[in-house]
Short mmCIF file of C-alpha atoms in Angstrom, two decimals:
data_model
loop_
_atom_site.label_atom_id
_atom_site.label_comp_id
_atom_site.label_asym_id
_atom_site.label_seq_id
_atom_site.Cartn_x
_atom_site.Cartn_y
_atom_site.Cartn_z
CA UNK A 1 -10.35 54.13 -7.56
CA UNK A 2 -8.98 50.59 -6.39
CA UNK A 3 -5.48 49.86 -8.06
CA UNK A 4 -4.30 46.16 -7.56
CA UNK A 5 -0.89 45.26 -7.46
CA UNK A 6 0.51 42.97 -10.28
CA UNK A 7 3.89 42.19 -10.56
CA UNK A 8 5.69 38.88 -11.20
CA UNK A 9 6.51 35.95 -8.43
CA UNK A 10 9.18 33.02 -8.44
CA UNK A 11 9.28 30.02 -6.77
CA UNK A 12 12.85 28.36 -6.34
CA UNK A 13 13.15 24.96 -6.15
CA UNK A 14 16.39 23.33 -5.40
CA UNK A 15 18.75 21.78 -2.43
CA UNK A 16 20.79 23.71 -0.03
CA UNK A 17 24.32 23.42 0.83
CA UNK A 18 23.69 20.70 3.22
CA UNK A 19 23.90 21.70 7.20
CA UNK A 20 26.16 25.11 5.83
CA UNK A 21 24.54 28.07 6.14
CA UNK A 22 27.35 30.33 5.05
CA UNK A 23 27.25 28.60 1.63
CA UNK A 24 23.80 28.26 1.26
CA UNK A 25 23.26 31.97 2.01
CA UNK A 26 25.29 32.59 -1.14
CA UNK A 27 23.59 30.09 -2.99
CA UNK A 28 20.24 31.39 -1.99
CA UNK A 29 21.91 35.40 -3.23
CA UNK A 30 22.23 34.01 -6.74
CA UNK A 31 19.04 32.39 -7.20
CA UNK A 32 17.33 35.97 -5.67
CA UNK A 33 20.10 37.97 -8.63
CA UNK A 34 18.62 35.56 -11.26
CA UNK A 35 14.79 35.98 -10.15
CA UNK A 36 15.24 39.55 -10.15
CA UNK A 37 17.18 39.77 -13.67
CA UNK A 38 14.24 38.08 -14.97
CA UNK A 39 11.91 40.75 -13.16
CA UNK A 40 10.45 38.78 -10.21
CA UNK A 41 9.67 40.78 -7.53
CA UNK A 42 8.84 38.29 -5.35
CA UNK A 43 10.99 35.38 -4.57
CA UNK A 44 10.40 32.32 -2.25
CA UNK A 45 12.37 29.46 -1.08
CA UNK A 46 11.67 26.21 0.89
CA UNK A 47 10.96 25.18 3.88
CA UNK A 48 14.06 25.39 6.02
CA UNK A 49 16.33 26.00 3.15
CA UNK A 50 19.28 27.17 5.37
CA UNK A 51 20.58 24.90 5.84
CA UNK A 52 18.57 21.67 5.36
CA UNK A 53 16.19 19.31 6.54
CA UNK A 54 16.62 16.48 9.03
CA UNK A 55 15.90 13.48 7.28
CA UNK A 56 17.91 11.40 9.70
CA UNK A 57 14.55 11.41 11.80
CA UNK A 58 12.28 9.32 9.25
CA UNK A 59 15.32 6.46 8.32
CA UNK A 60 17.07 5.97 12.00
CA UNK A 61 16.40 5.77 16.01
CA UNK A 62 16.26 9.05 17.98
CA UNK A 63 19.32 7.97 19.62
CA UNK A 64 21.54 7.93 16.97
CA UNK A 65 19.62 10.70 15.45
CA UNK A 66 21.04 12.76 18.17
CA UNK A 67 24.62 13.32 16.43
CA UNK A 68 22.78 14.87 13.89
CA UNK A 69 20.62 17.01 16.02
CA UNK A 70 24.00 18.45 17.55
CA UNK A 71 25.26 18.82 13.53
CA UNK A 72 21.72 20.52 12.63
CA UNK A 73 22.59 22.78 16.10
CA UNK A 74 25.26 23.97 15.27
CA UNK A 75 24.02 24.83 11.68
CA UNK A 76 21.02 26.80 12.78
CA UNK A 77 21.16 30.65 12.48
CA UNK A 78 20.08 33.06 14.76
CA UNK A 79 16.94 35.77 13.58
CA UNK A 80 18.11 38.62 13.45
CA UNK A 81 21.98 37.56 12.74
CA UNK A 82 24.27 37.89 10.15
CA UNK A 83 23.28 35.40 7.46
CA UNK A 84 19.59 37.18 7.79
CA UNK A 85 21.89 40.43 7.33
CA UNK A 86 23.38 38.88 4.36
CA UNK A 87 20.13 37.79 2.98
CA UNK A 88 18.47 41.71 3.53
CA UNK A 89 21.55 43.29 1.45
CA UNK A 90 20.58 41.06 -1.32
CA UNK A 91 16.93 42.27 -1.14
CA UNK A 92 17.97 45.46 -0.60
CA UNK A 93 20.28 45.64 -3.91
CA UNK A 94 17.68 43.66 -5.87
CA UNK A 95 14.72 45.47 -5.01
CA UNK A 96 12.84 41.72 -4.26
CA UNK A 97 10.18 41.00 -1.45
CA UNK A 98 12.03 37.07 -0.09
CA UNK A 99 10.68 35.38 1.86
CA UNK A 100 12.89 32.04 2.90
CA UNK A 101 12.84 29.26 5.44
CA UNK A 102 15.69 28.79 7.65
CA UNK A 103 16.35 26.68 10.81
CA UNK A 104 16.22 28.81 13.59
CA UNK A 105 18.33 28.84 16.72
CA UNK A 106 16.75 29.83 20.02
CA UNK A 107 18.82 32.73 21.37
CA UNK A 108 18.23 31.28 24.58
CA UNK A 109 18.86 27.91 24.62
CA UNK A 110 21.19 25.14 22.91
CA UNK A 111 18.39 22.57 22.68
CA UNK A 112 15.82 24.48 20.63
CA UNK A 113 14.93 24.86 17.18
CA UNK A 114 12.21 26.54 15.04
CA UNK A 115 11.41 25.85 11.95
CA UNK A 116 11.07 29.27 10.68
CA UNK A 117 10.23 31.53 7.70
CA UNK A 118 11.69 34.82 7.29
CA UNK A 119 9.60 37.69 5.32
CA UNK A 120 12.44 40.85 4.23
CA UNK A 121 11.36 43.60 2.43
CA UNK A 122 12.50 45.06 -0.97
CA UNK A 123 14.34 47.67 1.41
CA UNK A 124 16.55 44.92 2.90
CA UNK A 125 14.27 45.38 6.37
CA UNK A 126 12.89 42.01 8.31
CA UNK A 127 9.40 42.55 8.19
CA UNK A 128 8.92 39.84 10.64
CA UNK A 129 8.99 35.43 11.09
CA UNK A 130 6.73 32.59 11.54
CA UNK A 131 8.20 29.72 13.08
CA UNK A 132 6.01 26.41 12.43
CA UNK A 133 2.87 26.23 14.61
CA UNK A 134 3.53 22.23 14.84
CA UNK A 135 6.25 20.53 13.54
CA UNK A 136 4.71 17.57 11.56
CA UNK A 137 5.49 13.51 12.73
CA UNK A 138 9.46 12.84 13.19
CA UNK A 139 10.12 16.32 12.76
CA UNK A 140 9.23 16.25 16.31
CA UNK A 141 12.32 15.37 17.28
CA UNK A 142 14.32 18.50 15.93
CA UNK A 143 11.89 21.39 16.10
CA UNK A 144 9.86 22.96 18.54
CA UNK A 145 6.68 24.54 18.14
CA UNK A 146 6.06 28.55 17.47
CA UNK A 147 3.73 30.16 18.78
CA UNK A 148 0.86 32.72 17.89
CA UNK A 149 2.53 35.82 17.37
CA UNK A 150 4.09 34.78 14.04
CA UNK A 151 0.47 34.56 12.15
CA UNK A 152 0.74 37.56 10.38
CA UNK A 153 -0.29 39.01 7.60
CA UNK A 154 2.39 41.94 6.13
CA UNK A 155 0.65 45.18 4.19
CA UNK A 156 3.68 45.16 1.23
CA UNK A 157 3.68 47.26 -2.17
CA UNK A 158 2.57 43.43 -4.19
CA UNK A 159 0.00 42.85 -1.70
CA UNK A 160 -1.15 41.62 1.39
CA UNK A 161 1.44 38.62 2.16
CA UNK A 162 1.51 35.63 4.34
CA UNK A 163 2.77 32.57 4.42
CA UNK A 164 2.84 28.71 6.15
CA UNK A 165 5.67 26.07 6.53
CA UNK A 166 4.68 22.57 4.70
CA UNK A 167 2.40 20.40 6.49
CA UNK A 168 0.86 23.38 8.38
CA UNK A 169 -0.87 24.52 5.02
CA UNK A 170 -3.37 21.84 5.87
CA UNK A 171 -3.81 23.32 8.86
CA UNK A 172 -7.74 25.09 8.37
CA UNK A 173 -7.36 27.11 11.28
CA UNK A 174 -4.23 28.61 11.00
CA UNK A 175 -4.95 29.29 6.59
CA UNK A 176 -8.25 31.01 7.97
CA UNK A 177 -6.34 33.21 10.59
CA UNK A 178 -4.05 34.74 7.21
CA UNK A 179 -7.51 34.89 5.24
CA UNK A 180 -8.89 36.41 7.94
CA UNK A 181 -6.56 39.32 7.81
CA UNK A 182 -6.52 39.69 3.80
CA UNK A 183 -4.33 37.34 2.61
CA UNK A 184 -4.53 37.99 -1.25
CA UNK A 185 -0.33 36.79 -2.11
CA UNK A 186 0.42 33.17 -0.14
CA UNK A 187 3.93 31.18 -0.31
CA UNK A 188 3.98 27.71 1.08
CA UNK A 189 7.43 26.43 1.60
CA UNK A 190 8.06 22.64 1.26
CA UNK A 191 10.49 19.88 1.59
CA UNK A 192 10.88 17.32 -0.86
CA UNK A 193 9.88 13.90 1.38
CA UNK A 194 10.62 10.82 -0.60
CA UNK A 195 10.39 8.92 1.98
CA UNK A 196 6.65 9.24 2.35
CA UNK A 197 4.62 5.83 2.71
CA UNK A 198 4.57 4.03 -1.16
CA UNK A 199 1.26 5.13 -2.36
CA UNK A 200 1.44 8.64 -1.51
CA UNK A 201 2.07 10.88 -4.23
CA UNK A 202 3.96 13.76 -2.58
CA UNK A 203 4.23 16.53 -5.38
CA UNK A 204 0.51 15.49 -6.32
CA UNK A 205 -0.19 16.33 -2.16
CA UNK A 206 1.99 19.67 -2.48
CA UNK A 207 0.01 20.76 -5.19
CA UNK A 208 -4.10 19.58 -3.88
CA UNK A 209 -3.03 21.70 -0.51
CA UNK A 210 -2.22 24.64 -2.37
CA UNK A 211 -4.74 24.67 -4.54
CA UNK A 212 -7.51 24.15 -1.99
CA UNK A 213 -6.18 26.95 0.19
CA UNK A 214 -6.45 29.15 -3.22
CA UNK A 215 -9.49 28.30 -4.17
CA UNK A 216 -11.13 28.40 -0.60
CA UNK A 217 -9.61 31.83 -0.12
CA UNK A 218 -9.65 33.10 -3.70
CA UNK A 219 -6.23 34.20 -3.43
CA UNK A 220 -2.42 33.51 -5.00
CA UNK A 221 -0.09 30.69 -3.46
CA UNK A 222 3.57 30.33 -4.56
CA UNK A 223 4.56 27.16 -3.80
CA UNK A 224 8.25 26.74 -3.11
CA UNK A 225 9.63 23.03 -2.52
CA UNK A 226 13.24 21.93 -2.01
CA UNK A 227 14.88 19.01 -3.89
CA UNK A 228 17.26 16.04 -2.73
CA UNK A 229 21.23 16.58 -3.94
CA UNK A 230 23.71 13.95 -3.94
CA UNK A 231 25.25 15.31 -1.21
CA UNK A 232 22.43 14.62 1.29
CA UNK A 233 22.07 11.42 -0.24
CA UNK A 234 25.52 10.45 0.92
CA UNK A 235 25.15 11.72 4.13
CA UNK A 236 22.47 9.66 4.91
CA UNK A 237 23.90 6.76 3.30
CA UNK A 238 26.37 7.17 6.38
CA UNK A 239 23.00 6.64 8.52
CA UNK A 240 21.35 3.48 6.99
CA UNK A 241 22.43 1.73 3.50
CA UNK A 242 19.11 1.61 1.93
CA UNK A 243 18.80 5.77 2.19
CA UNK A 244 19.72 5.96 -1.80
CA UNK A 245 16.62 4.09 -2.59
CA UNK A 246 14.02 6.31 0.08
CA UNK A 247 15.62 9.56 -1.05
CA UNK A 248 15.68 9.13 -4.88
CA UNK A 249 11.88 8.45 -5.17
CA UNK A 250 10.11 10.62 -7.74
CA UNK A 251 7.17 12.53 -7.51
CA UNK A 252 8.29 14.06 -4.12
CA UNK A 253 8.99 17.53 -4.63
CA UNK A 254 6.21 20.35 -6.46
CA UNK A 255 6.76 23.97 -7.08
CA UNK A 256 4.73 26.50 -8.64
CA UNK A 257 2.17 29.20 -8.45
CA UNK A 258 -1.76 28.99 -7.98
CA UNK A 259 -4.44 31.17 -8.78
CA UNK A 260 -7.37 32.45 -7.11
CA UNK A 261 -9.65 29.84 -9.41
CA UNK A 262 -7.54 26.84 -7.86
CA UNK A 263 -5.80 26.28 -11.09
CA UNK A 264 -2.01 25.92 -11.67
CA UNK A 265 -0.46 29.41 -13.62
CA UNK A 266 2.06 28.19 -16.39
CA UNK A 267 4.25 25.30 -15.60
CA UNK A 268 5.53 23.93 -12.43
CA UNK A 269 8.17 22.12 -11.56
CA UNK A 270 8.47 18.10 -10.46
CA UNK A 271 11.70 17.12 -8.61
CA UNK A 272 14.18 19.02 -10.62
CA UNK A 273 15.91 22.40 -9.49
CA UNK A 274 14.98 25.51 -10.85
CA UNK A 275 12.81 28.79 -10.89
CA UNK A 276 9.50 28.63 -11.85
CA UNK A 277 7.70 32.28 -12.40
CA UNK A 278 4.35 33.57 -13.32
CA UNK A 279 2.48 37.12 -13.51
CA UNK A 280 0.30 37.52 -10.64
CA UNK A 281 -2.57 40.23 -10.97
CA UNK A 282 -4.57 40.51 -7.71
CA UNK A 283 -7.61 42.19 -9.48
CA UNK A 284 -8.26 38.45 -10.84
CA UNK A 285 -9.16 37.73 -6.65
CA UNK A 286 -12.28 39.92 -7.28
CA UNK A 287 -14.82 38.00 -8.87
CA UNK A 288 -14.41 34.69 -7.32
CA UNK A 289 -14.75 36.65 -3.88
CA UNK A 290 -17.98 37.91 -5.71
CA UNK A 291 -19.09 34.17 -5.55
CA UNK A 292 -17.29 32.70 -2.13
CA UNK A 293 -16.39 35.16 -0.04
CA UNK A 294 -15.39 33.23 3.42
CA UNK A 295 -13.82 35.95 5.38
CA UNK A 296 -16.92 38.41 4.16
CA UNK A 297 -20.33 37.96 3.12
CA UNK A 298 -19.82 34.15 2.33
CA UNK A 299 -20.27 33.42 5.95
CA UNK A 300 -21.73 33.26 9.39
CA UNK A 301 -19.97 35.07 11.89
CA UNK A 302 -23.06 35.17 14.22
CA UNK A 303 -22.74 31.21 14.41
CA UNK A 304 -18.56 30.39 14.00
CA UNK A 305 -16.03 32.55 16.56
CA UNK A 306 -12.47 31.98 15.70
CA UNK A 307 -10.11 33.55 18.50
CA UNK A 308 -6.37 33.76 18.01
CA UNK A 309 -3.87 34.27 20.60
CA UNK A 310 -1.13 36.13 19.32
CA UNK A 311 0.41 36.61 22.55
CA UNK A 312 4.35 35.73 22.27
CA UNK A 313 5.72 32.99 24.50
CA UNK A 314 9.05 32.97 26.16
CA UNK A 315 11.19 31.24 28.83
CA UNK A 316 10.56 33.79 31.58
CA UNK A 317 9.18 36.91 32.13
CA UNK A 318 11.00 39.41 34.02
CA UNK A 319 11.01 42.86 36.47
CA UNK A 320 13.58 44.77 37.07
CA UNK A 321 13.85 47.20 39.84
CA UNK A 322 14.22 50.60 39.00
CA UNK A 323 17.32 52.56 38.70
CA UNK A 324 16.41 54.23 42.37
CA UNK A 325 15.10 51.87 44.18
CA UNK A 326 13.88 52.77 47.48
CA UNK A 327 14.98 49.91 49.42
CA UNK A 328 18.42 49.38 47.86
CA UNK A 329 19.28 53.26 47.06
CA UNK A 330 20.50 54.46 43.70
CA UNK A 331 22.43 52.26 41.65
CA UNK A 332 26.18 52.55 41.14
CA UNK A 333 26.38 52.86 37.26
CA UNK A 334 29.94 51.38 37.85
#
């Protein structure tokens, strides 16, 4: 007999500690204590919560942008490394399945960035990243793009879980890859981007993206969406004068949790920090699958072919010589 997990989710909503990673790690521990006293066994923060966003690229010129790069740099963390450590003891001694974005450093090179989310296990083990297929617009300018390897799908005790960074949750392709692979428990990190044109509605566009991916794939999505502190706002203010007025905007930040019928469970939340939780029950995916099925019997994979290369990229790939080579003799272990 078919048992479905249920269990209970929360999405966080709120600012990091601005370009510090130490203290946002221990901001992000007591958010994870509180989720789990209130018996979430899921958790999920925002896009590049450690340790915050580059909003310098939509108000200012690359070129002075470029301080801040160097500040953002320097502020990246390294996956694994010790504030992913940090964040896998607090999983570990909460029992919670996390799954958080974070600026990643490249452990190869001081010019690169990912934006990256990090799945970790209820045993306090990395169960692996995704790093943003495409960073979206002026993010350009601080992130580089991930690669194939990262669409996964992880087999955990609340379900099959996945997950996408912001603006890639429109991507069709890259949602029907994690479908494709049973996707039933989605979390789509966000950043809270006031500075959108003046008609665009950002929560209201956080919110239509999640709930087409649920309804498409007759699945769960946990939306989690940062917010705008003072403190960013003053740093920016040391950018441009007007950045009080572009970062202050309402409407700009949406978290919450879909169901499988498109519609939003319980009550989300709009700009303000907080935790927002709801009951998720995976045998509720079953009968709109009955009706749309499109990674089964709802479609036509004698006419549509989608191929994924999962293949890793990196740098360089090497050979080394064995330990007795026969043209250069054994090697001195000295």
């Amino acid at each position: 007999m078919l048992t479905l997990p249920r269990f209970k989710a929360a999405a966080v909503q709120a600012a990091p500690a601005f370009l510090d990673p130490a203290a946002t790690v221990a901001k992000a521990a007591a958010l994870i204590r509180e989720a789990a006293r209130n018996g979430a066994e899921l958790v999920a923060f925002p896009e590049v919560f450690v340790a915050g966003y580059p909003y310098w690229n939509w108000i200012t010129d690359p070129v002075t942008g470029g301080a801040w790069f160097d500040r953002l740099l320097r502020a990246s963390i390294l996956v694994p490394g010790p504030e992913i450590d940090a964040l896998c003891d607090v999983a570990r001694e909460t029992g919670v399945h996390l799954v958080i974005g974070v600026n990643e450093r490249s452990p190869v090179s001081l010019g690169t960035i990912f934006n990256t989310l990090v799945f970790i296990g209820p045993d306090g083990r990395v169960l692996g990243r995704h790093r943003k297929l495409v960073p979206t617009w002026a993010e350009k300018l601080s992130w580089a793009p991930g690669d194939g390897s990262s669409l996964t799908v992880y087999d955990t005790a609340i379900g099959p879980l996945g997950g996408l960074a912001c603006g890639e949750n429109t991507n069709t392709l890259a949602r029907f890859a994690l479908l494709a692979q049973g996707e039933l428990v989605h979390v789509a990190s966000y950043i809270a981007l006031p500075v959108a044109p003046p008609d665009y509605d950002m929560a209201e566009a956080i919110k239509v993206r999640a709930m087409a991916h649920c309804f498409e794939g007759k699945l769960f999505t946990v939306v989690s969406c940062s917010t705008v502190s003072e403190e960013i706002i003053e740093a920016m203010e040391s950018i441009v004068p007007d950045a009080r007025a572009r970062l202050q905007r309402r409407n700009s930040a949406f978290s919450g949790i879909i169901g499988p019928d498109g519609r939003v469970i319980g009550d989300p939340l709009i700009d303000e920090e907080g935790i927002v939780y709801a009951e998720i029950d995976l045998g509720k995916c079953i009968q709109p699958k009955q009706m749309h099925d499109i990674v089964g019997h709802y479609n036509r994979f004698d006419i549509f072919d989608l191929r994924v290369d999962r293949t890793p990229r990196s740098p360089a790939s090497f050979t080394d010589a064995p330990r007795d080579d026969p043209e250069t003799g054994p090697i001195d272990p000295a």
